[in-house]
mmCIF file of C-alpha atoms in Angstrom:
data_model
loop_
_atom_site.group_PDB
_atom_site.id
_atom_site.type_symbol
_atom_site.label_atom_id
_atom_site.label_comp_id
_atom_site.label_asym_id
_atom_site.label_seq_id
_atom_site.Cartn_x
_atom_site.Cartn_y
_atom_site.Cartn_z
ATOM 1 C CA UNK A 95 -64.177 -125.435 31.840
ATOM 2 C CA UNK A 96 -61.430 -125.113 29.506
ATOM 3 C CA UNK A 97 -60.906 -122.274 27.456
ATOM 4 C CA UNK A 98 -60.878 -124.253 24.337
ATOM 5 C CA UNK A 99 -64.469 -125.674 24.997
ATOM 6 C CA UNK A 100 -67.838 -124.266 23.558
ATOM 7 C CA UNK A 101 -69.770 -123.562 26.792
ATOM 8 C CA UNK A 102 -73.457 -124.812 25.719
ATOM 9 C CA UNK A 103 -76.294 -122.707 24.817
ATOM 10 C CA UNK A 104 -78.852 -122.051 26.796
ATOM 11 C CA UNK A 105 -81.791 -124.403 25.273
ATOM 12 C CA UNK A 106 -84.315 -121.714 25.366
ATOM 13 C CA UNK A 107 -82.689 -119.600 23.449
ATOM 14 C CA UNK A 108 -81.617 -121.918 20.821
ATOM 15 C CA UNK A 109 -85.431 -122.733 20.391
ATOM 16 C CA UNK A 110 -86.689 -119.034 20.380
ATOM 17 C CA UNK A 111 -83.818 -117.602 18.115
ATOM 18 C CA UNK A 112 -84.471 -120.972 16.091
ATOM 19 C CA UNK A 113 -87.827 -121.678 15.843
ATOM 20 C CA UNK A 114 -90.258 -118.968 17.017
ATOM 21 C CA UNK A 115 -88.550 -115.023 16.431
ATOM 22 C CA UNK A 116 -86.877 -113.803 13.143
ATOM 23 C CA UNK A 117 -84.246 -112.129 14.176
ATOM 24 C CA UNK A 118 -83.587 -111.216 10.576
ATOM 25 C CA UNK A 119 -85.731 -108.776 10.475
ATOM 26 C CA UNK A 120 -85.689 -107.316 14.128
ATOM 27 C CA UNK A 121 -84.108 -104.133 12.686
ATOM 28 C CA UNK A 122 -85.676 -103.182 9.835
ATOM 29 C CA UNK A 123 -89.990 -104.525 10.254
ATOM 30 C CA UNK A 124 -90.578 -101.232 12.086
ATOM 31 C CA UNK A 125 -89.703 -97.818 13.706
ATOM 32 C CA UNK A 126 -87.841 -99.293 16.800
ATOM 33 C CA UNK A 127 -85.843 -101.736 14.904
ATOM 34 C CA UNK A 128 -84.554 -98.858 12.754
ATOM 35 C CA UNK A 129 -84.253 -96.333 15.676
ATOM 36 C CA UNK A 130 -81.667 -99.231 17.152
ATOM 37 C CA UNK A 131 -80.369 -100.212 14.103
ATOM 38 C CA UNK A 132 -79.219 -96.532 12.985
ATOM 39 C CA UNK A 133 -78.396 -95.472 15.995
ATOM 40 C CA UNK A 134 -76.305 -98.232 16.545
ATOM 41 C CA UNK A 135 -74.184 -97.497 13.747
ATOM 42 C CA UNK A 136 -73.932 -93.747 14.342
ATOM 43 C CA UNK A 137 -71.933 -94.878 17.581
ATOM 44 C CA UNK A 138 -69.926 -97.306 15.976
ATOM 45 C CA UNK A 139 -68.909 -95.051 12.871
ATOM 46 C CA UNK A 140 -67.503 -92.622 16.215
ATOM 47 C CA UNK A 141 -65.419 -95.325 17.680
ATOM 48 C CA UNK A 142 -64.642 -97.958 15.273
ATOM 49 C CA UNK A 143 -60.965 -97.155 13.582
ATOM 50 C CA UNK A 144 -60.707 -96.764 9.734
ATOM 51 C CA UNK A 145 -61.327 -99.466 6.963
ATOM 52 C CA UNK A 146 -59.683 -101.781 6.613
ATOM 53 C CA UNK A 147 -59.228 -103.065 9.805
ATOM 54 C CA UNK A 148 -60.134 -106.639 11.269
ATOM 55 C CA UNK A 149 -64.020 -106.269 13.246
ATOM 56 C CA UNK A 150 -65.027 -109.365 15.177
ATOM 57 C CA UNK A 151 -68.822 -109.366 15.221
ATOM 58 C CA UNK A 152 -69.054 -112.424 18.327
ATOM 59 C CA UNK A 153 -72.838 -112.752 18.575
ATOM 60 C CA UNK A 154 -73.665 -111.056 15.016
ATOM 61 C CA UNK A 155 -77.176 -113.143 14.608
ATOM 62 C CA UNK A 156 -78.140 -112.818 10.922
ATOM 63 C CA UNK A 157 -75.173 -110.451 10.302
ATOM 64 C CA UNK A 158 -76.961 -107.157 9.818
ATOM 65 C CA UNK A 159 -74.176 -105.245 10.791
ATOM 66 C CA UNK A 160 -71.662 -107.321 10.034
ATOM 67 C CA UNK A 161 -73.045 -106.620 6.406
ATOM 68 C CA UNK A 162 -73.020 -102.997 6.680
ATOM 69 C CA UNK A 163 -69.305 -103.147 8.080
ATOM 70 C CA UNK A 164 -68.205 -105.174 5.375
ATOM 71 C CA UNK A 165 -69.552 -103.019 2.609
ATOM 72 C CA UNK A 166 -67.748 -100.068 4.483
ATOM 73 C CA UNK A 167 -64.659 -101.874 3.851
ATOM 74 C CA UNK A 168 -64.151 -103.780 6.819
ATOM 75 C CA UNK A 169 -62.957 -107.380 7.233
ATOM 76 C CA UNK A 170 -65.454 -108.685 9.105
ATOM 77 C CA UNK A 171 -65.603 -112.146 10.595
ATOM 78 C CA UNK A 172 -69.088 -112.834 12.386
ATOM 79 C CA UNK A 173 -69.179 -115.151 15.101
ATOM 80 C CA UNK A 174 -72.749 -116.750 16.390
ATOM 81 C CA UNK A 175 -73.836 -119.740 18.358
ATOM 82 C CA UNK A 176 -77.587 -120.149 16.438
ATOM 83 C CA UNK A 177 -77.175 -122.382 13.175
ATOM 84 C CA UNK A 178 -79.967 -120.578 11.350
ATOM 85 C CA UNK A 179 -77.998 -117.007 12.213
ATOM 86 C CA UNK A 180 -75.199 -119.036 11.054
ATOM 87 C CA UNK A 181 -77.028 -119.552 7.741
ATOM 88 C CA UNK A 182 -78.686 -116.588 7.136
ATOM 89 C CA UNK A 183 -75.604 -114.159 7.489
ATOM 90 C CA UNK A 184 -73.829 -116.504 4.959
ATOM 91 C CA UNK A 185 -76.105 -115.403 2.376
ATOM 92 C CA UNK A 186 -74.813 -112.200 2.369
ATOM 93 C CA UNK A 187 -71.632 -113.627 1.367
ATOM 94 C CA UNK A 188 -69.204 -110.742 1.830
ATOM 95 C CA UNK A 189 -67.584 -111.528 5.180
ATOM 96 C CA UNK A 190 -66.646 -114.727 6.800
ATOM 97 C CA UNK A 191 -68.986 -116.690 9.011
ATOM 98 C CA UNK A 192 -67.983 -118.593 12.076
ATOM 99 C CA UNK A 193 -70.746 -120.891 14.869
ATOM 100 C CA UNK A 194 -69.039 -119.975 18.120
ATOM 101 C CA UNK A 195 -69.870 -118.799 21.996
ATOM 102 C CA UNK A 196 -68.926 -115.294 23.113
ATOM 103 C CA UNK A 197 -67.199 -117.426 26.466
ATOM 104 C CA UNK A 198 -65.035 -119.661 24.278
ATOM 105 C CA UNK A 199 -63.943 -117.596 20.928
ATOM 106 C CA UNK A 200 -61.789 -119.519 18.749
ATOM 107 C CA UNK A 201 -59.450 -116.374 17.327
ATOM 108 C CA UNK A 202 -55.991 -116.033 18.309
ATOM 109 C CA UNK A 203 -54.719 -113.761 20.666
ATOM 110 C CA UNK A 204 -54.557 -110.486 19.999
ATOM 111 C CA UNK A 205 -55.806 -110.596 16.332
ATOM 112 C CA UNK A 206 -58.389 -108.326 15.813
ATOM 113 C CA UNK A 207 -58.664 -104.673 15.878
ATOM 114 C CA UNK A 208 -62.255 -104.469 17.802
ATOM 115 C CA UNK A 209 -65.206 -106.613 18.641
ATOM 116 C CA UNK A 210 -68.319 -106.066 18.736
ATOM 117 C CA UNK A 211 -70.427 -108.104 21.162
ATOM 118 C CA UNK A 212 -74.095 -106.382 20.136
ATOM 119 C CA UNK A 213 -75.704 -109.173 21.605
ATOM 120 C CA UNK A 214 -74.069 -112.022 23.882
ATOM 121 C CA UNK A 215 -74.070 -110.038 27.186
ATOM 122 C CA UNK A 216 -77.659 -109.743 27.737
ATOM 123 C CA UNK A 217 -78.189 -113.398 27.148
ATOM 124 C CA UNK A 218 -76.082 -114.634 29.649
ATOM 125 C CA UNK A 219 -77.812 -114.673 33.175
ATOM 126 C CA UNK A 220 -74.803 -115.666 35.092
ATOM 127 C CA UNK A 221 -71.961 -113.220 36.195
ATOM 128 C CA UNK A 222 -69.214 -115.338 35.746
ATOM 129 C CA UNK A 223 -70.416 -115.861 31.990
ATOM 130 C CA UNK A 224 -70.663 -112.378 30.972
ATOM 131 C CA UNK A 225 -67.018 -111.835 32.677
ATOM 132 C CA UNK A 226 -65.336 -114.709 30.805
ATOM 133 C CA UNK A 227 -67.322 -113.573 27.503
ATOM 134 C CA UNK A 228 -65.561 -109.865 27.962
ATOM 135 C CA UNK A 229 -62.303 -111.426 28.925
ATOM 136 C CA UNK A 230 -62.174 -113.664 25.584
ATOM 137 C CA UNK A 231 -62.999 -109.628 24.025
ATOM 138 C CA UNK A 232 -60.202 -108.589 25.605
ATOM 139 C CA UNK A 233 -57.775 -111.644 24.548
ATOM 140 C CA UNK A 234 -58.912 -111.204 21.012
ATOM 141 C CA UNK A 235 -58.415 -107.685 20.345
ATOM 142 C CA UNK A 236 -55.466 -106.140 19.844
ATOM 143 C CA UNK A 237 -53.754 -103.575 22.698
ATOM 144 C CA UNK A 238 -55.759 -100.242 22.161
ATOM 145 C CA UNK A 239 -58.201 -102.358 20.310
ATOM 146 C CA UNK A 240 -62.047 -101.448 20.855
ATOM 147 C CA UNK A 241 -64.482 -103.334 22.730
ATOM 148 C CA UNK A 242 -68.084 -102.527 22.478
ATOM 149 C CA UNK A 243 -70.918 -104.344 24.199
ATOM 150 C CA UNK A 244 -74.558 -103.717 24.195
ATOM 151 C CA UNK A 245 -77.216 -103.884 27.240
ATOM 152 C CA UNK A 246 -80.358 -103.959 27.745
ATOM 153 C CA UNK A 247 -81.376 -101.618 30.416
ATOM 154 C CA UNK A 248 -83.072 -102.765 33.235
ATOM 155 C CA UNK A 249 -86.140 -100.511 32.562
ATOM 156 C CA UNK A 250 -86.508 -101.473 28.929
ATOM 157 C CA UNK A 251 -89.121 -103.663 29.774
ATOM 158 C CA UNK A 252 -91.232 -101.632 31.784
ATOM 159 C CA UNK A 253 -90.955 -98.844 29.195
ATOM 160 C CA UNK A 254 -92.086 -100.991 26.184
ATOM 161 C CA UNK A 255 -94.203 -102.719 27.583
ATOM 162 C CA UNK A 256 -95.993 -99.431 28.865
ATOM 163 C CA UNK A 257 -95.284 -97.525 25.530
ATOM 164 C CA UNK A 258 -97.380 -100.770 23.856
ATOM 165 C CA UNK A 259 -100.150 -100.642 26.515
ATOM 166 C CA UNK A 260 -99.680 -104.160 26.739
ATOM 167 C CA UNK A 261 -99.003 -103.273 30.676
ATOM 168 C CA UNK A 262 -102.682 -103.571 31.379
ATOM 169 C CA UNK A 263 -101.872 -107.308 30.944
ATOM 170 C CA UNK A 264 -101.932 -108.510 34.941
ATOM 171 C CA UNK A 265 -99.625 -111.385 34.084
ATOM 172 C CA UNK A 266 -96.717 -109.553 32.477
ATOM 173 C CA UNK A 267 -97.643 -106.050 35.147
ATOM 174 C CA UNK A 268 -96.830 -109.071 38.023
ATOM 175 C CA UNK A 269 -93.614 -110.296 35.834
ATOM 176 C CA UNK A 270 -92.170 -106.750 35.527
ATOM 177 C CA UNK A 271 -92.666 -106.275 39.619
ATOM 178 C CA UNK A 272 -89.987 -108.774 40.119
ATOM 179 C CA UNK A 273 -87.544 -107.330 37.529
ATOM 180 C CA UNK A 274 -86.091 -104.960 40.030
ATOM 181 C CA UNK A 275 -84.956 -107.986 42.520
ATOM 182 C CA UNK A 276 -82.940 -109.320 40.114
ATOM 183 C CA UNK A 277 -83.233 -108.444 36.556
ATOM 184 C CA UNK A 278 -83.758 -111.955 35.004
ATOM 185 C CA UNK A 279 -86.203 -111.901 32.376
ATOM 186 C CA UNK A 280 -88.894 -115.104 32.615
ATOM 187 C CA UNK A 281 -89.659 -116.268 29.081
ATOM 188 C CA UNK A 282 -93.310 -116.196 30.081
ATOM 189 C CA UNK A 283 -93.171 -112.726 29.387
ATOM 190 C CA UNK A 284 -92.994 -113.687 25.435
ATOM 191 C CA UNK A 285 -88.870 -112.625 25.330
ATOM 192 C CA UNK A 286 -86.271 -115.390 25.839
ATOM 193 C CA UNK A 287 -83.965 -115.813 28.831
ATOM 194 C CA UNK A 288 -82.490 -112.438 29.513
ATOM 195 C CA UNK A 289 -80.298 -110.372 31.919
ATOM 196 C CA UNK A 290 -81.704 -106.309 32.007
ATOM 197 C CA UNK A 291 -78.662 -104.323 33.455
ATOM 198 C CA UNK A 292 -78.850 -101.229 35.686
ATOM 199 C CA UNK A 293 -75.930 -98.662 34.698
ATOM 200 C CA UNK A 294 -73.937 -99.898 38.244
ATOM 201 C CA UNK A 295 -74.072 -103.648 36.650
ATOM 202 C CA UNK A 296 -72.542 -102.652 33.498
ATOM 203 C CA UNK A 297 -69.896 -100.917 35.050
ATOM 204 C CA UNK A 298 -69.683 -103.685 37.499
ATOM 205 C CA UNK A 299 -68.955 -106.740 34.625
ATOM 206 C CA UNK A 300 -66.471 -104.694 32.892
ATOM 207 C CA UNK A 301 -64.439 -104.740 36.449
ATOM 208 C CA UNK A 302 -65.491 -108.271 36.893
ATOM 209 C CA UNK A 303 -63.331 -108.734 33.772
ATOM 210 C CA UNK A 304 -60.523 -106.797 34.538
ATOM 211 C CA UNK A 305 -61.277 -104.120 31.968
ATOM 212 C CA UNK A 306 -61.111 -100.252 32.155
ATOM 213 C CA UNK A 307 -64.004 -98.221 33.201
ATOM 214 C CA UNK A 308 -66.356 -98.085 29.690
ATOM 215 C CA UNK A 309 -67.920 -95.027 28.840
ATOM 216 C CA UNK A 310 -71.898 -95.951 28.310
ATOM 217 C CA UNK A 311 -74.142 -94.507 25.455
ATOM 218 C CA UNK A 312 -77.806 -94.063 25.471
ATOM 219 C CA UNK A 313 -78.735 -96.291 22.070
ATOM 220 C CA UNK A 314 -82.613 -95.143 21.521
ATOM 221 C CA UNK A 315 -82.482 -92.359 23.724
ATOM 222 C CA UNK A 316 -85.594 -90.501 25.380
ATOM 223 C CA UNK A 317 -87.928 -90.666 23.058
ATOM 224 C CA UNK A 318 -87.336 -94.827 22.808
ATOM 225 C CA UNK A 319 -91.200 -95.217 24.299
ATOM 226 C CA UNK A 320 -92.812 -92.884 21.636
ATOM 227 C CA UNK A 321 -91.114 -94.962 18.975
ATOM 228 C CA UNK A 322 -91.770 -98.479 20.995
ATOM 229 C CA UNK A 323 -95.561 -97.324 20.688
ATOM 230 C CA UNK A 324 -96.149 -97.472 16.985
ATOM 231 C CA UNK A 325 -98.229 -94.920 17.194
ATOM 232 C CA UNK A 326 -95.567 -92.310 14.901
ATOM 233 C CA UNK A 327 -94.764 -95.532 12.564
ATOM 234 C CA UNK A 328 -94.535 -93.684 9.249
ATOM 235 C CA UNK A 329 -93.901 -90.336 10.909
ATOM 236 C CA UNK A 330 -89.910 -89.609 9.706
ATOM 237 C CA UNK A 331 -90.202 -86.057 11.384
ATOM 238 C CA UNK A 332 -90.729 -87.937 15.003
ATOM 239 C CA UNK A 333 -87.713 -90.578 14.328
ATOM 240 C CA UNK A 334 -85.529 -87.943 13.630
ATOM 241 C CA UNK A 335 -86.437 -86.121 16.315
ATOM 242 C CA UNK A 336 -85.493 -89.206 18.304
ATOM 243 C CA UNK A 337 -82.194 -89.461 16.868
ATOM 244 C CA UNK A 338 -81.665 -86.079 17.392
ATOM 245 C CA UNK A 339 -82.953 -86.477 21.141
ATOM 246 C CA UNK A 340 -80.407 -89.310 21.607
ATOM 247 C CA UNK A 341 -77.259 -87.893 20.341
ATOM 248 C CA UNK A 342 -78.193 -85.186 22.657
ATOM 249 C CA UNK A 343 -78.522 -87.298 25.438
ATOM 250 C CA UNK A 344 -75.054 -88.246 25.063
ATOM 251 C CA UNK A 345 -74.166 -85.464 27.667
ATOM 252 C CA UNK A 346 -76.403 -85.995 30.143
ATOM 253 C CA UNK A 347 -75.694 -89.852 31.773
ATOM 254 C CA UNK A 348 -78.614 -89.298 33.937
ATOM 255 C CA UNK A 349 -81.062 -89.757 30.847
ATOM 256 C CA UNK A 350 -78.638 -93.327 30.444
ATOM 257 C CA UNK A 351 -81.817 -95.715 31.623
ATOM 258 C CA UNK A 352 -84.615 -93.691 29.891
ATOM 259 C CA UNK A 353 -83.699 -95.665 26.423
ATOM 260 C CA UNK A 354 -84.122 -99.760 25.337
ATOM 261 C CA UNK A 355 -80.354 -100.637 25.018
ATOM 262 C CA UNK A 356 -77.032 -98.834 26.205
ATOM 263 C CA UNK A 357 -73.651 -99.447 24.561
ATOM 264 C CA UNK A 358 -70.656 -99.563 26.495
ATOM 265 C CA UNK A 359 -67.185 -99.022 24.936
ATOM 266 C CA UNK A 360 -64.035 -99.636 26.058
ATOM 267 C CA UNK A 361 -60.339 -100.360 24.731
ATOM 268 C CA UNK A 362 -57.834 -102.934 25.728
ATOM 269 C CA UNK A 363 -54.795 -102.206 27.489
ATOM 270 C CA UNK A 364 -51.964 -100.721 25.833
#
């Protein structure tokens, strides 16, 4: 395919991120969409550099962040294949919106100073697709320019799905036994088509790509099944205490899969 052609999108994702989950309010309805959320930007604020420079959100959905980076200053152009994300983050109305595919971004070389890809990589099942979606990261960004990527870890499910007692379910407990063969989320399981990452796979896509070694965060950290379970919903001593628990976490990479997402970070070649 050629560079300059939007790959297509997968058709079960356009109809869940279109028609049956609000991704608008993923971050903010409870406890775990806020643990992510603020996590999320704790890392960023560490790597991102200094207002004013040019942020690529490729895969921004609604344009949560993208909204929080442009109100820190940021030019912030937000890039997402799903019309209704499309039209949703336009409302905001403070940085520029763009449809597009991670695989095929339309930027010029070179011409941003990071990008964010928060969500493309874990929707792309293929290999070759998550490669070409970091490799269009690493044309668009700037030398020394920061790429950051999110996962989902390949235990996520297991965890939440545990953490929500909804494991007693024999349908998704037999769904979750085959995760470990090859990480490919089936949509019967009430999420859309998904790839769940071990720590080795990260790694492995970003040399796929041709890109140096990332260093991986923890994103919710260990206490990311207490928070999954609702069960501490209005407690703000326990999120803390997970936020606390993650940052922590930082120096020990063996506590890596014990959280939902990971974020990997990396910078191009100088």
């Amino acid at each position: 395919m050629d560079a300059t052609q939007s790959p297509e999108l997968n058709p079960h994702i356009a109809e869940y991120y279109s028609e049956r989950y609000e991704e608008a309010d993923r971050l903010s309805v409870n406890a775990f969409g806020r643990l992510e959320r603020e996590r999320t930007k704790q890392l960023l604020l560490r790597e991102l550099p200094p207002a004013p420079a040019r942020i690529l959100d490729v895969g921004g959905g609604p344009g949560v962040y993208a909204a929080w980076l442009a109100h820190l200053g940021y030019d912030v152009t937000l890039i997402d294949p799903v019309a209704r994300h499309c039209e949703q983050a336009a409302e905001y109305g403070t940085f520029t919106v763009q449809t597009g595919d991670a695989r095929a971004l339309q930027a010029p070389d070179a011409s941003a100073d990071a990008v964010l890809l928060l969500g493309p990589l874990y929707h792309l099942i293929e290999p070759d697709d998550r490669a070409r979606a970091l490799r269009e990261a690493d044309r668009v960004v700037r030398p020394g320019g920061l790429i950051a990527a999110a996962f989902i870890g390949r235990q996520t499910p297991i965890l939440d799905l545990a953490a929500k007692r909804k494991i007693n379910d024999d349908a998704l407990y037999a769904l979750l036994g085959t995760l470990d063969q090859h990480g490919v989320n089936d949509p019967e399981s009430g999420f859309t088509v998904a790839h769940f990452h071990s720590v080795e796979q990260i790694r492995q896509d970003f040399r796929a790509a041709d890109l140096a070694e990332p260093r991986l965060f923890g994103i919710e950290g260990p206490l990311f099944p207490l928070i999954a379970s609702g069960l501490v919903e209005d407690d703000p001593e326990a999120f803390e205490a997970a936020l606390r628990a993650a940052r922590l976490a930082d120096d020990h990479p063996e506590l890596l899969a014990a959280g939902g997402h990971l974020l990997a970070v990396t910078h191009r070649a100088l």
